[in-house]
Short mmCIF file of C-alpha atoms and ligand atoms in Angstrom, two decimals:
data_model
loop_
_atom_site.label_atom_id
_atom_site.label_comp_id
_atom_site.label_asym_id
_atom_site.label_seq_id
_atom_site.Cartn_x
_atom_site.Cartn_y
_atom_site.Cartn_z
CA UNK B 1 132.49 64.97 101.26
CA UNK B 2 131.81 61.98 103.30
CA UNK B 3 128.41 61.03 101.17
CA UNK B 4 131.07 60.97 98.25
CA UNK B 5 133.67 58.58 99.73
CA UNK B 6 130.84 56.41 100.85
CA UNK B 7 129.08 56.34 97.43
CA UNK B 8 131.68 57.45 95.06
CA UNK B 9 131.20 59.25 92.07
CA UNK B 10 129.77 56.91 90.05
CA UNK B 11 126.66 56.51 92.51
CA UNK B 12 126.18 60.42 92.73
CA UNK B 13 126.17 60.43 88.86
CA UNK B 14 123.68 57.54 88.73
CA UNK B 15 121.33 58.85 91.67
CA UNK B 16 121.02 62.40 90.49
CA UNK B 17 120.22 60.66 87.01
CA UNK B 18 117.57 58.60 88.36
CA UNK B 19 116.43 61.88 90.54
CA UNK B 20 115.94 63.94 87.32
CA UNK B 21 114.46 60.97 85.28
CA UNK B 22 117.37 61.86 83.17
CA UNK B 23 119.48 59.62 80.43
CA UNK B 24 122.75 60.06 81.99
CA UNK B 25 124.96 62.67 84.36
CA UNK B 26 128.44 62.95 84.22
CA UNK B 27 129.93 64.43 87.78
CA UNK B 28 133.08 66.51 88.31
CA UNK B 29 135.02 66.36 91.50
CA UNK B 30 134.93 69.99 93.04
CA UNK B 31 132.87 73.34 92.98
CA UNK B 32 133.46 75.70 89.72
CA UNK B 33 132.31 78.35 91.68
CA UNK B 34 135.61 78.22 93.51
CA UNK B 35 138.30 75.91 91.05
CA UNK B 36 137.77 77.41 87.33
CA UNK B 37 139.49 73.93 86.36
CA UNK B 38 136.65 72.53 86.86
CA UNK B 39 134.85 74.12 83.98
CA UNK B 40 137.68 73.09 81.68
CA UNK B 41 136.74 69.53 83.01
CA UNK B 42 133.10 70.02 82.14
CA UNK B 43 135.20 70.71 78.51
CA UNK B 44 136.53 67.74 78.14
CA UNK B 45 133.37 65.21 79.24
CA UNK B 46 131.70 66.96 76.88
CA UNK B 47 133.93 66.20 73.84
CA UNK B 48 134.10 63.34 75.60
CA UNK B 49 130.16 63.14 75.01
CA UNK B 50 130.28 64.05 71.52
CA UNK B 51 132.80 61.48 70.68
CA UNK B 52 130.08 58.82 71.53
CA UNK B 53 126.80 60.12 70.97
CA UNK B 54 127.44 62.08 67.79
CA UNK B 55 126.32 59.73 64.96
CA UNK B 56 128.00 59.21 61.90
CA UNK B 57 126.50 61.40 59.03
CA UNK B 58 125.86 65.32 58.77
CA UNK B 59 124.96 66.71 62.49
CA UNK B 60 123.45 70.22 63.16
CA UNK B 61 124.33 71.28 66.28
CA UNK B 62 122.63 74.16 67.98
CA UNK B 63 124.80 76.22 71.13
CA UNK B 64 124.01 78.36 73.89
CA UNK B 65 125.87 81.23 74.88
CA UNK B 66 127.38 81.80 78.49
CA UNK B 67 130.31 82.14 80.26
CA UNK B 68 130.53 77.90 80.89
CA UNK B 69 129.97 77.55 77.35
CA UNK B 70 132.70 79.79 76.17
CA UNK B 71 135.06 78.15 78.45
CA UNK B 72 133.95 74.50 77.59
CA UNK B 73 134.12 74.99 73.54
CA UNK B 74 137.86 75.53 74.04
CA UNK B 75 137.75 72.00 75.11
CA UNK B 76 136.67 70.54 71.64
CA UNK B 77 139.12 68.19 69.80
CA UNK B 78 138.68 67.09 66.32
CA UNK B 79 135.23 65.68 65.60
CA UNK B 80 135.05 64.64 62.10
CA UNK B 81 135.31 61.86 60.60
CA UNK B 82 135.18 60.16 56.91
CA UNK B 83 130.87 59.63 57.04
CA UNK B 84 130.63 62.52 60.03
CA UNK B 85 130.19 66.49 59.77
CA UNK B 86 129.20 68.52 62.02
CA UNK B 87 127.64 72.35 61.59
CA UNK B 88 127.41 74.39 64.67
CA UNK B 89 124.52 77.03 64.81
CA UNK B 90 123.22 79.41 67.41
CA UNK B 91 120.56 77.84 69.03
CA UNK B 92 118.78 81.27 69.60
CA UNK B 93 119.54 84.81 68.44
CA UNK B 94 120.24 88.09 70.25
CA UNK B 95 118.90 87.34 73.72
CA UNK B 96 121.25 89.78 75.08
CA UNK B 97 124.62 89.01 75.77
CA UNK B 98 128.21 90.34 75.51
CA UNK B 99 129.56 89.89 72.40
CA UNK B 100 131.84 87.16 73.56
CA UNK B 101 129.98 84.76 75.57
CA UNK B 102 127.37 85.32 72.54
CA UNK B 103 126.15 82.07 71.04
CA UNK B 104 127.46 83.31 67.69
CA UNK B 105 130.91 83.34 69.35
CA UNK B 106 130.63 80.25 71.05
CA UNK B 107 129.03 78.20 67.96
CA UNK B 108 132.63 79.95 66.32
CA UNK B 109 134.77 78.57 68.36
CA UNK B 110 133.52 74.70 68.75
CA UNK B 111 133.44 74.31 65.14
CA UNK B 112 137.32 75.10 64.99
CA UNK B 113 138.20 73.23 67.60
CA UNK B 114 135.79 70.54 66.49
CA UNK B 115 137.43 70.88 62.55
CA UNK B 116 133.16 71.07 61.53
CA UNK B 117 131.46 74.17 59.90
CA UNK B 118 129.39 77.30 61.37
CA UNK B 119 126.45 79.41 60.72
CA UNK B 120 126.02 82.67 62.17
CA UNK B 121 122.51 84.16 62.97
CA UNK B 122 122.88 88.20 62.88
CA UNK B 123 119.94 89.97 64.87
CA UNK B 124 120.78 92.27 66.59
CA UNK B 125 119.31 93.44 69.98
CA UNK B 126 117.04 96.02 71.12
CA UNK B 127 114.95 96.32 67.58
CA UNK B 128 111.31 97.35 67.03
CA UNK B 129 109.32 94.86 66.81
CA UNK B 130 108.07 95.60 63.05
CA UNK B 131 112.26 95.96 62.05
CA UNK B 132 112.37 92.30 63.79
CA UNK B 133 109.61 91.18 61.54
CA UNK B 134 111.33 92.21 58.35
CA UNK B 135 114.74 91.02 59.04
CA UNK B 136 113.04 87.44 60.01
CA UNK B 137 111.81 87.78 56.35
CA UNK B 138 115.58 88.17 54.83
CA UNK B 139 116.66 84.95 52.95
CA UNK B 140 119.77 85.04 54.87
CA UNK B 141 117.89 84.48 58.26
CA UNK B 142 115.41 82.31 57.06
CA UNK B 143 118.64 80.19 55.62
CA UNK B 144 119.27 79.68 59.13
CA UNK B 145 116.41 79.47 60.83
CA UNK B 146 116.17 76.49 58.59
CA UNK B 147 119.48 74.94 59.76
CA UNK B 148 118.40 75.12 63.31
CA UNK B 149 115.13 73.88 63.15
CA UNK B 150 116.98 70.61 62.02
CA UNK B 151 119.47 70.51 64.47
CA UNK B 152 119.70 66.45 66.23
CA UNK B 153 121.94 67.76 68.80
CA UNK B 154 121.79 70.97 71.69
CA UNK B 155 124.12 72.03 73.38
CA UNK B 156 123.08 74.26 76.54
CA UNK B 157 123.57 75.90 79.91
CA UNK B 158 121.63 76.72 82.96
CA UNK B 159 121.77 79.75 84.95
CA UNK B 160 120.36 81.42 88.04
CA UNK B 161 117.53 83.81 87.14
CA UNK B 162 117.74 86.75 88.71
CA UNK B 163 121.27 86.92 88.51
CA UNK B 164 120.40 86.02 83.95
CA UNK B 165 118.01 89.17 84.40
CA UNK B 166 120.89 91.60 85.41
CA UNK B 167 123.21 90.42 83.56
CA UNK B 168 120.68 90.40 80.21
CA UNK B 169 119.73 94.25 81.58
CA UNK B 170 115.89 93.79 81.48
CA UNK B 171 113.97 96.34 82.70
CA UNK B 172 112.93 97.00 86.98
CA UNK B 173 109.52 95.92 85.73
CA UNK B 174 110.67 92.72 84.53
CA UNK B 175 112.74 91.74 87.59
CA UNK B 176 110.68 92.55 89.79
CA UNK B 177 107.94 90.51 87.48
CA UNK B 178 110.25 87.59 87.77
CA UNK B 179 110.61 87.79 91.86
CA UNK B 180 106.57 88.06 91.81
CA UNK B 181 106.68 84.58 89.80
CA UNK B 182 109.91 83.14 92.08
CA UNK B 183 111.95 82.68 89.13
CA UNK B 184 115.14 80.76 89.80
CA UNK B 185 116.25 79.49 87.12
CA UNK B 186 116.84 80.32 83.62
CA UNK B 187 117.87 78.34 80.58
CA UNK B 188 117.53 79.16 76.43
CA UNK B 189 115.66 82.94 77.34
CA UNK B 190 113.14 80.66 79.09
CA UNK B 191 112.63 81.45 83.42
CA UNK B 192 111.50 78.85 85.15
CA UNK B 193 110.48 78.55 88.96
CA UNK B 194 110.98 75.98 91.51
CA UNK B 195 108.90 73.25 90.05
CA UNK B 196 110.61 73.61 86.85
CA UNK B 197 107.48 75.59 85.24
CA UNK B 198 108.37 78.06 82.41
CA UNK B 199 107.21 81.79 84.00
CA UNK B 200 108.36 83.93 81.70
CA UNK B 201 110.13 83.75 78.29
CA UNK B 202 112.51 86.00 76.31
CA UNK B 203 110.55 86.77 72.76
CA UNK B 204 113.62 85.71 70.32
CA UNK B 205 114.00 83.80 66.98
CA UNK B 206 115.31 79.85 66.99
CA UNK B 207 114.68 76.71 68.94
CA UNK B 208 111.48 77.00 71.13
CA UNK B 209 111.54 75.02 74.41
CA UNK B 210 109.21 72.57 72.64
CA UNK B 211 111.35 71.86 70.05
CA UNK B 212 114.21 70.44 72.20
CA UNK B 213 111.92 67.71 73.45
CA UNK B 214 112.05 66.10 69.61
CA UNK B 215 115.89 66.81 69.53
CA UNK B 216 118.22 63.40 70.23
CA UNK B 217 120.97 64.34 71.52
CA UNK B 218 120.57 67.05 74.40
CA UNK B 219 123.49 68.19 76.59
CA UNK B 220 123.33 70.66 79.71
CA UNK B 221 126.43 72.00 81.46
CA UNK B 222 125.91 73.84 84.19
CA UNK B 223 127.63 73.41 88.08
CA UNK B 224 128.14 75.02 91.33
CA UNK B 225 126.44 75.24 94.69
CA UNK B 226 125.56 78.40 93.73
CA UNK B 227 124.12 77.29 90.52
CA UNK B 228 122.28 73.60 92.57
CA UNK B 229 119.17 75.41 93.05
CA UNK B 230 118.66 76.50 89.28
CA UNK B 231 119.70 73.18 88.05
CA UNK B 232 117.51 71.54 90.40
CA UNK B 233 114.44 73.71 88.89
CA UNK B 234 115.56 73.39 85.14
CA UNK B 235 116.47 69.87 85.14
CA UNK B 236 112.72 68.66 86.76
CA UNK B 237 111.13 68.81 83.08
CA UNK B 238 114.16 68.83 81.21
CA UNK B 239 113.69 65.95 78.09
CA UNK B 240 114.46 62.60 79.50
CA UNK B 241 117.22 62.16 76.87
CA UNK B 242 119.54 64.78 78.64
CA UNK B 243 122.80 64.26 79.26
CA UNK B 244 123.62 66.69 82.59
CA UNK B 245 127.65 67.88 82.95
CA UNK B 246 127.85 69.47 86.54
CA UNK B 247 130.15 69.44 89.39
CA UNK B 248 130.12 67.56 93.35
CA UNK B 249 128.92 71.06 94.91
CA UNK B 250 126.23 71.15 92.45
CA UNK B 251 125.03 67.37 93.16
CA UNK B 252 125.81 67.22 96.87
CA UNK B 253 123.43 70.11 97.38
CA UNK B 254 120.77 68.65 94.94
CA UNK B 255 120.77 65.28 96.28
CA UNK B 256 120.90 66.74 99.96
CA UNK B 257 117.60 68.26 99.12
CA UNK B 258 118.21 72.48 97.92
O1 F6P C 301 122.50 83.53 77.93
C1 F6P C 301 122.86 82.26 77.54
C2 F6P C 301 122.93 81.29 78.69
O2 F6P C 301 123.26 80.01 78.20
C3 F6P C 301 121.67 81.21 79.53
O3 F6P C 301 120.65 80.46 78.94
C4 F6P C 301 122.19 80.65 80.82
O4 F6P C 301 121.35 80.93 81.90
C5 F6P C 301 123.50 81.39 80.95
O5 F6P C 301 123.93 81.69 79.63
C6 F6P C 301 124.56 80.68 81.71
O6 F6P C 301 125.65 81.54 81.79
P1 F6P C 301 126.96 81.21 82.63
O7 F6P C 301 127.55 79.99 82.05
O8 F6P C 301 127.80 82.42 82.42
O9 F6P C 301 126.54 81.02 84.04
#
């Protein structure tokens, strides 16, 4: 609180985006761990976002799934123009979540509000691994998997990674695999630990973690103290063109040293 009224928000955004080596961060006043409002804020920079960095011509962009990104893509407003369409994909498929915070969903429901187009990417989860193979070999799929792998703009969150494991019900082994490596964060089926290095990674179809460095327009949305820790880890190697939407609680504690 009083680091804030000394600095003011526009210094927190600026120092946490010189922290992270980061293009920008936008910083909402409060926790969203304890004012859901807040989330809806994170909505509206990010349309916000998109208004500006979108450029004008065909855009593929790929979503995340998540319970912040569900809430945020209800926060879209109209962004088409004469020379600019955009086409919302998944950015990766079946890495186990409920139906509605699915990326699927998510990529659904920012394309209405945003007036673009959408592309769903049906694989379903728990399949052999030889059933995987031949569905990746289905024209439909491959369609998309094309349409991703072009996408100039992501659109992602950040969670904690134990908490991601549970959630995602992997196995004892695999939790306990991820407390061996000190896992804390976790962000596109990717765990990462304290220093930001990838320890473990979710085998599933779409963007790679390489890929994103080559994508323009990057956007992570994630806040929270409870969340400062895992952004903290992500957001050390994140691309340097990321944009970062969190909230005070999340920076205070970052900034503070987690
Ligand atoms: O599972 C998709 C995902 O975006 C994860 O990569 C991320 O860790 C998580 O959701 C964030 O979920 P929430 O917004 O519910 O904390």
């Amino acid at each position: 609180k009083i680091m804030n009224q000394l600095l003011g928000v526009n210094q927190i955004e600026k120092q946490l985006a010189e922290y992270f080596g980061i293009k920008r961060c936008v910083v909402v006043a409060g926790d969203s761990d304890e004012q859901p409002k807040v989330v809806d804020e994170f909505g509206e920079a990010l349309n916000e976002a998109l208004m500006q960095l979108l450029p004008e011509t065909q855009n593929i962009i790929a979503v995340m799934g998540g319970t912040t990104m569900a809430t945020v893509a209800e926060h879209l407003t109209n962004l088409e123009t004469d020379t600019r369409h955009n086409l919302f994909v998944p950015a990766r498929g079946g890495i186990g979540e409920a139906v509605t915070v699915q990326a699927n969903s998510i990529s659904a429901m920012m394309a209405t509000k945003a007036k673009g187009n959408y592309r769903a990417l049906y694989v379903p989860e728990q399949l052999s691994l030889a059933t995987y193979n031949s569905l990746l070999q289905e024209p439909s799929i491959q369609e998309v998997l094309g349409l991703i792998s072009q996408a100039n703009c992501v659109i992602h969150s950040i969670g904690r990674a134990l908490h991601m494991a549970a959630r995602r019900k992997m196995t004892e082994e695999e939790l306990l695999m991820l407390k061996q490596k000190n896992a804390v964060a976790e962000s596109f089926g990717y765990f990462f630990d304290e220093m930001g290095k990838v320890v473990y990674k979710v085998p599933r179809i779409g963007l790679e973690l390489k890929d994103i460095q080559d994508i323009p327009i990057v956007i992570a949305i994630a806040g929270g103290h409870s969340k400062a820790k895992a952004i903290n880890a992500y957001m050390k190697n994140a691309p340097e063109q990321t944009w970062l939407i969190t909230d005070e609680a999340a920076a205070n504690v970052i900034l503070k040293g987690v």
